[in-house]
Amino acid sequence: MKNMCAIVAIMAVFTLAVCFVMIGAASVELKAKLGLTDGQIGMMVLIFSLTCIVAQLTAGPLVDRVGHKPLAITGFVVAAVSIFLLGLVRSYSPAVLAAMLLGIGSICCNTVGNTLLPVVLFGGKEPARASNFGNAFVGLGFALPPLLIGVLQTDVGMSYEATMSLIAAIILAFAAFAIFSTYPKVSTGFDLSRVTGLLRSPIVIVAALALVCYIGLEFTMNTWIKLLMVELFEKAGHDEAGIARNAGLVLTAFAFAMAVGRFLTSTIKNLTQIGTKVIAAMAAVSIVTIVVMSITGSPVVAIVAVFVTGLAFAPMFPTIVGVTFSKFDPALYGSVFGTIFSIGLLGPAFLPYVIGKASEASSIQQAMPIAAVISGALVVVALLMGWAYRRQNKE
């Protein structure tokens, strides 16, 4: 059914978020179960990110060859299998394999969701607004794993393995919607032969750099917020039995803030025109909040900083994508998105890993200023993006 296509696109970006946050949401449990270090958690994120880069180069062309339906079904199924495996692992090597499968599933969903949203929402006329509305469900996807892992284990008594299996079953159910949906015939796949030409465009270059900064920051928060809050709760003398649960709920609050922020941003009708200013302003806010996280000894202050960071991060990814799309014909959306997103994935390939390695000699909190530096870089890149946006006519 045609009216189900938008639902599938939203489910796809929701699943993308579940995959992106999964390692961070399960980090405390994986460290306890497998005896991992922060550096090994960071390495899992690095391997996940590198897998995403390779998968992005493959998934895009497949959309044009086989259509959105097979890619959507594959994404939901592979993502579900990877989450199920992450719940059952007994050693580090299978956990790394699960991270790789998680990367493949996430990128299949990402390619489907983020190329369909600007086409199927708001009549295809407001790409930045459509991207923000659809990607509000990314915030909800970020919230699901830490919420279920924390609440079901601590409050319900469900095992880690059973909780992960439940999350996997939810994602697997989305495949049924993908099977019965129909999809637009507009070409939205990634054409590798177009990359060289697109990289001559200033807006594409600067958008890719913006995503390097932003996706790196988003992964950093998803990976380390839970462990950061564990550190702060332990220092504050909180009850040990509830520390992991409460730390997971803080990660859920971050995700909820992103969802709320994106729904609010989607109501701004001239967002495409003012998008680069919004990105720069929110990046500046995130510098302050990340610095607060890195110096405070109060869990309450840190929680407020985390929530405000979520609000600040909310419009960044969809607005970067939407502003960039507004300068191109819809037939090029897949190629444009594949180019900037593939480059953007270099951010999470290094930033969470660097913070994890740095924390081994100190703590997650003491390593967080590294993220604040990247937020500062994003302010500069957003200003450059505004210049490129004004300079480039729609192609």
GROMACS .gro file of N, CA and C in nm, residues 131-278:
model
  444
  131SER      N    1   1.283   1.591   0.666
  131SER     CA    2   1.392   1.516   0.727
  131SER      C    3   1.388   1.528   0.879
  132ASN      N    4   1.359   1.648   0.930
  132ASN     CA    5   1.350   1.667   1.075
  132ASN      C    6   1.233   1.589   1.134
  133PHE      N    7   1.117   1.593   1.067
  133PHE     CA    8   1.000   1.521   1.119
  133PHE      C    9   1.028   1.371   1.122
  134GLY      N   10   1.074   1.318   1.011
  134GLY     CA   11   1.102   1.174   1.006
  134GLY      C   12   1.209   1.134   1.104
  135ASN      N   13   1.313   1.216   1.114
  135ASN     CA   14   1.424   1.182   1.202
  135ASN      C   15   1.395   1.209   1.350
  136ALA      N   16   1.279   1.268   1.381
  136ALA     CA   17   1.237   1.273   1.521
  136ALA      C   18   1.222   1.132   1.576
  137PHE      N   19   1.185   1.039   1.486
  137PHE     CA   20   1.172   0.900   1.527
  137PHE      C   21   1.308   0.835   1.551
  138VAL      N   22   1.414   0.898   1.502
  138VAL     CA   23   1.548   0.854   1.537
  138VAL      C   24   1.568   0.872   1.687
  139GLY      N   25   1.523   0.985   1.741
  139GLY     CA   26   1.532   1.007   1.884
  139GLY      C   27   1.459   0.901   1.963
  140LEU      N   28   1.341   0.861   1.915
  140LEU     CA   29   1.266   0.755   1.982
  140LEU      C   30   1.340   0.622   1.970
  141GLY      N   31   1.405   0.600   1.856
  141GLY     CA   32   1.484   0.478   1.839
  141GLY      C   33   1.603   0.475   1.933
  142PHE      N   34   1.666   0.591   1.952
  142PHE     CA   35   1.776   0.600   2.048
  142PHE      C   36   1.728   0.566   2.190
  143ALA      N   37   1.603   0.603   2.220
  143ALA     CA   38   1.552   0.586   2.357
  143ALA      C   39   1.518   0.442   2.391
  144LEU      N   40   1.478   0.363   2.291
  144LEU     CA   41   1.426   0.229   2.319
  144LEU      C   42   1.526   0.135   2.387
  145PRO      N   43   1.645   0.111   2.331
  145PRO     CA   44   1.734   0.012   2.393
  145PRO      C   45   1.775   0.045   2.537
  146PRO      N   46   1.824   0.167   2.567
  146PRO     CA   47   1.863   0.192   2.707
  146PRO      C   48   1.745   0.186   2.803
  147LEU      N   49   1.626   0.225   2.755
  147LEU     CA   50   1.507   0.219   2.841
  147LEU      C   51   1.471   0.075   2.874
  148LEU      N   52   1.464  -0.010   2.771
  148LEU     CA   53   1.426  -0.149   2.793
  148LEU      C   54   1.534  -0.224   2.871
  149ILE      N   55   1.661  -0.203   2.835
  149ILE     CA   56   1.769  -0.273   2.904
  149ILE      C   57   1.771  -0.236   3.052
  150GLY      N   58   1.751  -0.109   3.082
  150GLY     CA   59   1.753  -0.065   3.221
  150GLY      C   60   1.631  -0.109   3.300
  151VAL      N   61   1.512  -0.082   3.246
  151VAL     CA   62   1.389  -0.106   3.320
  151VAL      C   63   1.355  -0.254   3.329
  152LEU      N   64   1.364  -0.327   3.218
  152LEU     CA   65   1.324  -0.467   3.219
  152LEU      C   66   1.416  -0.552   3.306
  153GLN      N   67   1.545  -0.520   3.309
  153GLN     CA   68   1.636  -0.598   3.392
  153GLN      C   69   1.620  -0.565   3.540
  154THR      N   70   1.616  -0.436   3.572
  154THR     CA   71   1.614  -0.394   3.713
  154THR      C   72   1.475  -0.404   3.774
  155ASP      N   73   1.373  -0.356   3.704
  155ASP     CA   74   1.239  -0.348   3.761
  155ASP      C   75   1.154  -0.472   3.737
  156VAL      N   76   1.177  -0.541   3.625
  156VAL     CA   77   1.096  -0.658   3.591
  156VAL      C   78   1.168  -0.788   3.622
  157GLY      N   79   1.302  -0.783   3.624
  157GLY     CA   80   1.379  -0.903   3.651
  157GLY      C   81   1.410  -0.986   3.528
  158MET      N   82   1.388  -0.929   3.410
  158MET     CA   83   1.419  -0.999   3.286
  158MET      C   84   1.570  -1.003   3.266
  159SER      N   85   1.619  -1.110   3.209
  159SER     CA   86   1.763  -1.123   3.186
  159SER      C   87   1.808  -1.034   3.071
  160TYR      N   88   1.938  -1.007   3.067
  160TYR     CA   89   1.996  -0.929   2.957
  160TYR      C   90   1.967  -0.996   2.823
  161GLU      N   91   1.984  -1.128   2.818
  161GLU     CA   92   1.962  -1.202   2.694
  161GLU      C   93   1.817  -1.190   2.647
  162ALA      N   94   1.722  -1.203   2.740
  162ALA     CA   95   1.581  -1.193   2.704
  162ALA      C   96   1.544  -1.052   2.660
  163THR      N   97   1.602  -0.952   2.725
  163THR     CA   98   1.575  -0.813   2.687
  163THR      C   99   1.624  -0.784   2.546
  164MET      N  100   1.744  -0.829   2.514
  164MET     CA  101   1.798  -0.809   2.380
  164MET      C  102   1.715  -0.884   2.275
  165SER      N  103   1.667  -1.002   2.310
  165SER     CA  104   1.582  -1.078   2.218
  165SER      C  105   1.451  -1.006   2.192
  166LEU      N  106   1.396  -0.941   2.294
  166LEU     CA  107   1.273  -0.864   2.277
  166LEU      C  108   1.295  -0.747   2.182
  167ILE      N  109   1.405  -0.675   2.199
  167ILE     CA  110   1.436  -0.563   2.109
  167ILE      C  111   1.451  -0.614   1.966
  168ALA      N  112   1.520  -0.728   1.950
  168ALA     CA  113   1.538  -0.788   1.817
  168ALA      C  114   1.404  -0.824   1.755
  169ALA      N  115   1.312  -0.877   1.836
  169ALA     CA  116   1.180  -0.916   1.784
  169ALA      C  117   1.100  -0.795   1.736
  170ILE      N  118   1.112  -0.684   1.808
  170ILE     CA  119   1.043  -0.561   1.766
  170ILE      C  120   1.092  -0.516   1.629
  171ILE      N  121   1.224  -0.517   1.610
  171ILE     CA  122   1.281  -0.475   1.481
  171ILE      C  123   1.242  -0.573   1.371
  172LEU      N  124   1.243  -0.702   1.402
  172LEU     CA  125   1.206  -0.802   1.302
  172LEU      C  126   1.062  -0.783   1.255
  173ALA      N  127   0.974  -0.741   1.344
  173ALA     CA  128   0.833  -0.720   1.308
  173ALA      C  129   0.817  -0.611   1.202
  174PHE      N  130   0.911  -0.516   1.198
  174PHE     CA  131   0.903  -0.409   1.098
  174PHE      C  132   0.914  -0.463   0.955
  175ALA      N  133   0.978  -0.579   0.940
  175ALA     CA  134   0.995  -0.636   0.806
  175ALA      C  135   0.861  -0.665   0.740
  176ALA      N  136   0.759  -0.697   0.820
  176ALA     CA  137   0.626  -0.725   0.763
  176ALA      C  138   0.570  -0.601   0.694
  177PHE      N  139   0.590  -0.484   0.754
  177PHE     CA  140   0.544  -0.360   0.691
  177PHE      C  141   0.619  -0.335   0.560
  178ALA      N  142   0.749  -0.365   0.561
  178ALA     CA  143   0.829  -0.345   0.440
  178ALA      C  144   0.782  -0.436   0.327
  179ILE      N  145   0.738  -0.556   0.362
  179ILE     CA  146   0.694  -0.652   0.261
  179ILE      C  147   0.567  -0.604   0.191
  180PHE      N  148   0.474  -0.547   0.265
  180PHE     CA  149   0.342  -0.512   0.210
  180PHE      C  150   0.332  -0.368   0.161
  181SER      N  151   0.439  -0.293   0.170
  181SER     CA  152   0.437  -0.154   0.123
  181SER      C  153   0.473  -0.145  -0.025
  182THR      N  154   0.428  -0.037  -0.089
  182THR     CA  155   0.475  -0.004  -0.224
  182THR      C  156   0.560   0.122  -0.214
  183TYR      N  157   0.649   0.141  -0.310
  183TYR     CA  158   0.750   0.246  -0.300
  183TYR      C  159   0.751   0.332  -0.425
  184PRO      N  160   0.787   0.460  -0.411
  184PRO     CA  161   0.795   0.547  -0.529
  184PRO      C  162   0.904   0.499  -0.623
  185LYS      N  163   0.884   0.525  -0.752
  185LYS     CA  164   0.979   0.479  -0.852
  185LYS      C  165   1.090   0.578  -0.880
  186VAL      N  166   1.089   0.691  -0.809
  186VAL     CA  167   1.196   0.789  -0.828
  186VAL      C  168   1.330   0.726  -0.792
  187SER      N  169   1.430   0.753  -0.873
  187SER     CA  170   1.564   0.699  -0.848
  187SER      C  171   1.628   0.776  -0.734
  188THR      N  172   1.647   0.706  -0.623
  188THR     CA  173   1.709   0.771  -0.506
  188THR      C  174   1.831   0.693  -0.458
  189GLY      N  175   1.889   0.612  -0.543
  189GLY     CA  176   2.005   0.534  -0.505
  189GLY      C  177   2.135   0.611  -0.518
  190PHE      N  178   2.239   0.550  -0.467
  190PHE     CA  179   2.372   0.611  -0.467
  190PHE      C  180   2.447   0.564  -0.591
  191ASP      N  181   2.487   0.657  -0.677
  191ASP     CA  182   2.563   0.626  -0.798
  191ASP      C  183   2.708   0.665  -0.775
  192LEU      N  184   2.794   0.563  -0.764
  192LEU     CA  185   2.935   0.588  -0.733
  192LEU      C  186   3.002   0.674  -0.838
  193SER      N  187   2.957   0.662  -0.964
  193SER     CA  188   3.019   0.739  -1.072
  193SER      C  189   2.993   0.889  -1.058
  194ARG      N  190   2.893   0.927  -0.980
  194ARG     CA  191   2.861   1.069  -0.962
  194ARG      C  192   2.942   1.135  -0.850
  195VAL      N  193   3.009   1.053  -0.769
  195VAL     CA  194   3.075   1.107  -0.650
  195VAL      C  195   3.178   1.213  -0.685
  196THR      N  196   3.261   1.186  -0.786
  196THR     CA  197   3.365   1.281  -0.824
  196THR      C  198   3.306   1.416  -0.860
  197GLY      N  199   3.197   1.413  -0.938
  197GLY     CA  200   3.133   1.538  -0.976
  197GLY      C  201   3.072   1.609  -0.857
  198LEU      N  202   3.009   1.534  -0.766
  198LEU     CA  203   2.947   1.594  -0.649
  198LEU      C  204   3.051   1.657  -0.557
  199LEU      N  205   3.169   1.596  -0.550
  199LEU     CA  206   3.273   1.649  -0.462
  199LEU      C  207   3.334   1.779  -0.514
  200ARG      N  208   3.294   1.820  -0.634
  200ARG     CA  209   3.334   1.952  -0.682
  200ARG      C  210   3.240   2.060  -0.630
  201SER      N  211   3.129   2.018  -0.571
  201SER     CA  212   3.029   2.112  -0.520
  201SER      C  213   3.067   2.155  -0.378
  202PRO      N  214   3.081   2.285  -0.354
  202PRO     CA  215   3.116   2.332  -0.218
  202PRO      C  216   3.016   2.288  -0.112
  203ILE      N  217   2.886   2.287  -0.145
  203ILE     CA  218   2.785   2.250  -0.046
  203ILE      C  219   2.800   2.105  -0.005
  204VAL      N  220   2.837   2.017  -0.099
  204VAL     CA  221   2.857   1.876  -0.067
  204VAL      C  222   2.981   1.857   0.020
  205ILE      N  223   3.089   1.925  -0.014
  205ILE     CA  224   3.213   1.914   0.065
  205ILE      C  225   3.190   1.959   0.208
  206VAL      N  226   3.127   2.075   0.224
  206VAL     CA  227   3.108   2.129   0.359
  206VAL      C  228   3.005   2.047   0.436
  207ALA      N  229   2.901   1.998   0.368
  207ALA     CA  230   2.802   1.913   0.435
  207ALA      C  231   2.866   1.784   0.485
  208ALA      N  232   2.956   1.728   0.404
  208ALA     CA  233   3.026   1.606   0.446
  208ALA      C  234   3.112   1.633   0.569
  209LEU      N  235   3.181   1.746   0.572
  209LEU     CA  236   3.261   1.782   0.689
  209LEU      C  237   3.173   1.804   0.812
  210ALA      N  238   3.056   1.865   0.790
  210ALA     CA  239   2.963   1.886   0.901
  210ALA      C  240   2.917   1.752   0.959
  211LEU      N  241   2.893   1.654   0.872
  211LEU     CA  242   2.851   1.523   0.920
  211LEU      C  243   2.965   1.448   0.988
  212VAL      N  244   3.089   1.468   0.944
  212VAL     CA  245   3.203   1.409   1.016
  212VAL      C  246   3.199   1.454   1.162
  213CYS      N  247   3.180   1.584   1.182
  213CYS     CA  248   3.174   1.638   1.318
  213CYS      C  249   3.050   1.589   1.392
  214TYR      N  250   2.932   1.605   1.328
  214TYR     CA  251   2.808   1.575   1.399
  214TYR      C  252   2.792   1.427   1.430
  215ILE      N  253   2.811   1.340   1.331
  215ILE     CA  254   2.790   1.197   1.356
  215ILE      C  255   2.891   1.147   1.459
  216GLY      N  256   3.014   1.199   1.454
  216GLY     CA  257   3.112   1.165   1.556
  216GLY      C  258   3.064   1.204   1.694
  217LEU      N  259   3.005   1.323   1.706
  217LEU     CA  260   2.953   1.369   1.835
  217LEU      C  261   2.833   1.285   1.880
  218GLU      N  262   2.745   1.254   1.788
  218GLU     CA  263   2.627   1.175   1.823
  218GLU      C  264   2.667   1.037   1.873
  219PHE      N  265   2.759   0.973   1.803
  219PHE     CA  266   2.807   0.842   1.845
  219PHE      C  267   2.878   0.851   1.980
  220THR      N  268   2.950   0.960   2.002
  220THR     CA  269   3.018   0.978   2.130
  220THR      C  270   2.918   0.981   2.244
  221MET      N  271   2.811   1.057   2.227
  221MET     CA  272   2.708   1.062   2.331
  221MET      C  273   2.641   0.926   2.349
  222ASN      N  274   2.604   0.862   2.239
  222ASN     CA  275   2.537   0.733   2.247
  222ASN      C  276   2.625   0.626   2.313
  223THR      N  277   2.755   0.634   2.287
  223THR     CA  278   2.847   0.533   2.339
  223THR      C  279   2.884   0.557   2.484
  224TRP      N  280   2.906   0.682   2.523
  224TRP     CA  281   2.970   0.709   2.651
  224TRP      C  282   2.882   0.773   2.757
  225ILE      N  283   2.762   0.821   2.725
  225ILE     CA  284   2.678   0.884   2.828
  225ILE      C  285   2.649   0.786   2.942
  226LYS      N  286   2.613   0.663   2.908
  226LYS     CA  287   2.578   0.566   3.012
  226LYS      C  288   2.695   0.541   3.105
  227LEU      N  289   2.814   0.520   3.048
  227LEU     CA  290   2.932   0.495   3.131
  227LEU      C  291   2.976   0.620   3.206
  228LEU      N  292   2.959   0.738   3.144
  228LEU     CA  293   2.988   0.863   3.214
  228LEU      C  294   2.901   0.877   3.339
  229MET      N  295   2.772   0.848   3.324
  229MET     CA  296   2.682   0.861   3.438
  229MET      C  297   2.711   0.755   3.544
  230VAL      N  298   2.755   0.637   3.503
  230VAL     CA  299   2.797   0.536   3.601
  230VAL      C  300   2.910   0.591   3.687
  231GLU      N  301   3.008   0.655   3.622
  231GLU     CA  302   3.119   0.717   3.696
  231GLU      C  303   3.068   0.819   3.797
  232LEU      N  304   2.979   0.907   3.752
  232LEU     CA  305   2.930   1.014   3.839
  232LEU      C  306   2.841   0.961   3.952
  233PHE      N  307   2.756   0.863   3.921
  233PHE     CA  308   2.672   0.804   4.025
  233PHE      C  309   2.756   0.733   4.131
  234GLU      N  310   2.861   0.664   4.087
  234GLU     CA  311   2.948   0.594   4.182
  234GLU      C  312   3.022   0.693   4.272
  235LYS      N  313   3.072   0.802   4.212
  235LYS     CA  314   3.142   0.904   4.292
  235LYS      C  315   3.049   0.970   4.392
  236ALA      N  316   2.921   0.983   4.355
  236ALA     CA  317   2.824   1.048   4.444
  236ALA      C  318   2.769   0.953   4.549
  237GLY      N  319   2.811   0.826   4.544
  237GLY     CA  320   2.769   0.729   4.645
  237GLY      C  321   2.629   0.675   4.627
  238HIS      N  322   2.580   0.670   4.505
  238HIS     CA  323   2.446   0.617   4.481
  238HIS      C  324   2.442   0.466   4.504
  239ASP      N  325   2.322   0.416   4.527
  239ASP     CA  326   2.302   0.273   4.549
  239ASP      C  327   2.351   0.194   4.428
  240GLU      N  328   2.444   0.103   4.452
  240GLU     CA  329   2.509   0.031   4.343
  240GLU      C  330   2.411  -0.049   4.259
  241ALA      N  331   2.306  -0.100   4.321
  241ALA     CA  332   2.210  -0.186   4.249
  241ALA      C  333   2.137  -0.112   4.138
  242GLY      N  334   2.116   0.019   4.155
  242GLY     CA  335   2.038   0.093   4.056
  242GLY      C  336   2.120   0.181   3.964
  243ILE      N  337   2.253   0.177   3.977
  243ILE     CA  338   2.337   0.268   3.900
  243ILE      C  339   2.324   0.245   3.750
  244ALA      N  340   2.335   0.119   3.705
  244ALA     CA  341   2.329   0.090   3.562
  244ALA      C  342   2.193   0.129   3.504
  245ARG      N  343   2.086   0.099   3.580
  245ARG     CA  344   1.952   0.135   3.534
  245ARG      C  345   1.938   0.285   3.519
  246ASN      N  346   1.979   0.359   3.621
  246ASN     CA  347   1.964   0.504   3.617
  246ASN      C  348   2.052   0.568   3.510
  247ALA      N  349   2.171   0.513   3.490
  247ALA     CA  350   2.259   0.563   3.384
  247ALA      C  351   2.195   0.542   3.248
  248GLY      N  352   2.130   0.426   3.230
  248GLY     CA  353   2.060   0.400   3.105
  248GLY      C  354   1.943   0.494   3.083
  249LEU      N  355   1.875   0.531   3.191
  249LEU     CA  356   1.764   0.625   3.179
  249LEU      C  357   1.812   0.764   3.140
  250VAL      N  358   1.933   0.801   3.180
  250VAL     CA  359   1.989   0.929   3.137
  250VAL      C  360   2.013   0.927   2.986
  251LEU      N  361   2.063   0.814   2.935
  251LEU     CA  362   2.080   0.800   2.790
  251LEU      C  363   1.945   0.808   2.720
  252THR      N  364   1.842   0.750   2.781
  252THR     CA  365   1.707   0.760   2.727
  252THR      C  366   1.660   0.905   2.725
  253ALA      N  367   1.692   0.981   2.830
  253ALA     CA  368   1.654   1.123   2.835
  253ALA      C  369   1.721   1.201   2.723
  254PHE      N  370   1.846   1.168   2.693
  254PHE     CA  371   1.917   1.231   2.581
  254PHE      C  372   1.842   1.203   2.451
  255ALA      N  373   1.802   1.078   2.432
  255ALA     CA  374   1.730   1.041   2.310
  255ALA      C  375   1.594   1.109   2.303
  256PHE      N  376   1.525   1.114   2.416
  256PHE     CA  377   1.394   1.180   2.419
  256PHE      C  378   1.407   1.327   2.384
  257ALA      N  379   1.511   1.391   2.434
  257ALA     CA  380   1.535   1.533   2.402
  257ALA      C  381   1.556   1.552   2.253
  258MET      N  382   1.628   1.458   2.189
  258MET     CA  383   1.648   1.466   2.045
  258MET      C  384   1.516   1.452   1.970
  259ALA      N  385   1.432   1.359   2.016
  259ALA     CA  386   1.303   1.339   1.950
  259ALA      C  387   1.216   1.463   1.962
  260VAL      N  388   1.206   1.518   2.082
  260VAL     CA  389   1.126   1.639   2.104
  260VAL      C  390   1.180   1.754   2.020
  261GLY      N  391   1.312   1.770   2.020
  261GLY     CA  392   1.373   1.878   1.944
  261GLY      C  393   1.346   1.868   1.795
  262ARG      N  394   1.346   1.747   1.742
  262ARG     CA  395   1.322   1.730   1.599
  262ARG      C  396   1.176   1.752   1.563
  263PHE      N  397   1.085   1.707   1.648
  263PHE     CA  398   0.944   1.737   1.622
  263PHE      C  399   0.920   1.887   1.622
  264LEU      N  400   0.981   1.957   1.717
  264LEU     CA  401   0.966   2.103   1.724
  264LEU      C  402   1.029   2.170   1.602
  265THR      N  403   1.147   2.123   1.562
  265THR     CA  404   1.215   2.182   1.447
  265THR      C  405   1.136   2.162   1.319
  266SER      N  406   1.064   2.049   1.310
  266SER     CA  407   0.987   2.020   1.188
  266SER      C  408   0.871   2.116   1.169
  267THR      N  409   0.836   2.194   1.272
  267THR     CA  410   0.728   2.293   1.258
  267THR      C  411   0.777   2.424   1.199
  268ILE      N  412   0.908   2.440   1.185
  268ILE     CA  413   0.964   2.564   1.129
  268ILE      C  414   0.958   2.556   0.977
  269LYS      N  415   0.873   2.636   0.916
  269LYS     CA  416   0.848   2.623   0.773
  269LYS      C  417   0.960   2.677   0.685
  270ASN      N  418   1.041   2.768   0.735
  270ASN     CA  419   1.152   2.822   0.654
  270ASN      C  420   1.286   2.764   0.699
  271LEU      N  421   1.283   2.641   0.751
  271LEU     CA  422   1.403   2.582   0.808
  271LEU      C  423   1.516   2.568   0.706
  272THR      N  424   1.479   2.535   0.582
  272THR     CA  425   1.583   2.519   0.480
  272THR      C  426   1.662   2.648   0.462
  273GLN      N  427   1.596   2.760   0.468
  273GLN     CA  428   1.663   2.889   0.446
  273GLN      C  429   1.751   2.929   0.564
  274ILE      N  430   1.709   2.897   0.687
  274ILE     CA  431   1.786   2.939   0.805
  274ILE      C  432   1.863   2.823   0.868
  275GLY      N  433   1.864   2.709   0.799
  275GLY     CA  434   1.919   2.587   0.858
  275GLY      C  435   2.063   2.596   0.905
  276THR      N  436   2.149   2.661   0.826
  276THR     CA  437   2.291   2.666   0.865
  276THR      C  438   2.312   2.750   0.990
  277LYS      N  439   2.229   2.852   1.009
  277LYS     CA  440   2.238   2.934   1.131
  277LYS      C  441   2.194   2.853   1.252
  278VAL      N  442   2.091   2.770   1.233
  278VAL     CA  443   2.044   2.683   1.341
  278VAL      C  444   2.154   2.586   1.382
   0.00000   0.00000   0.00000
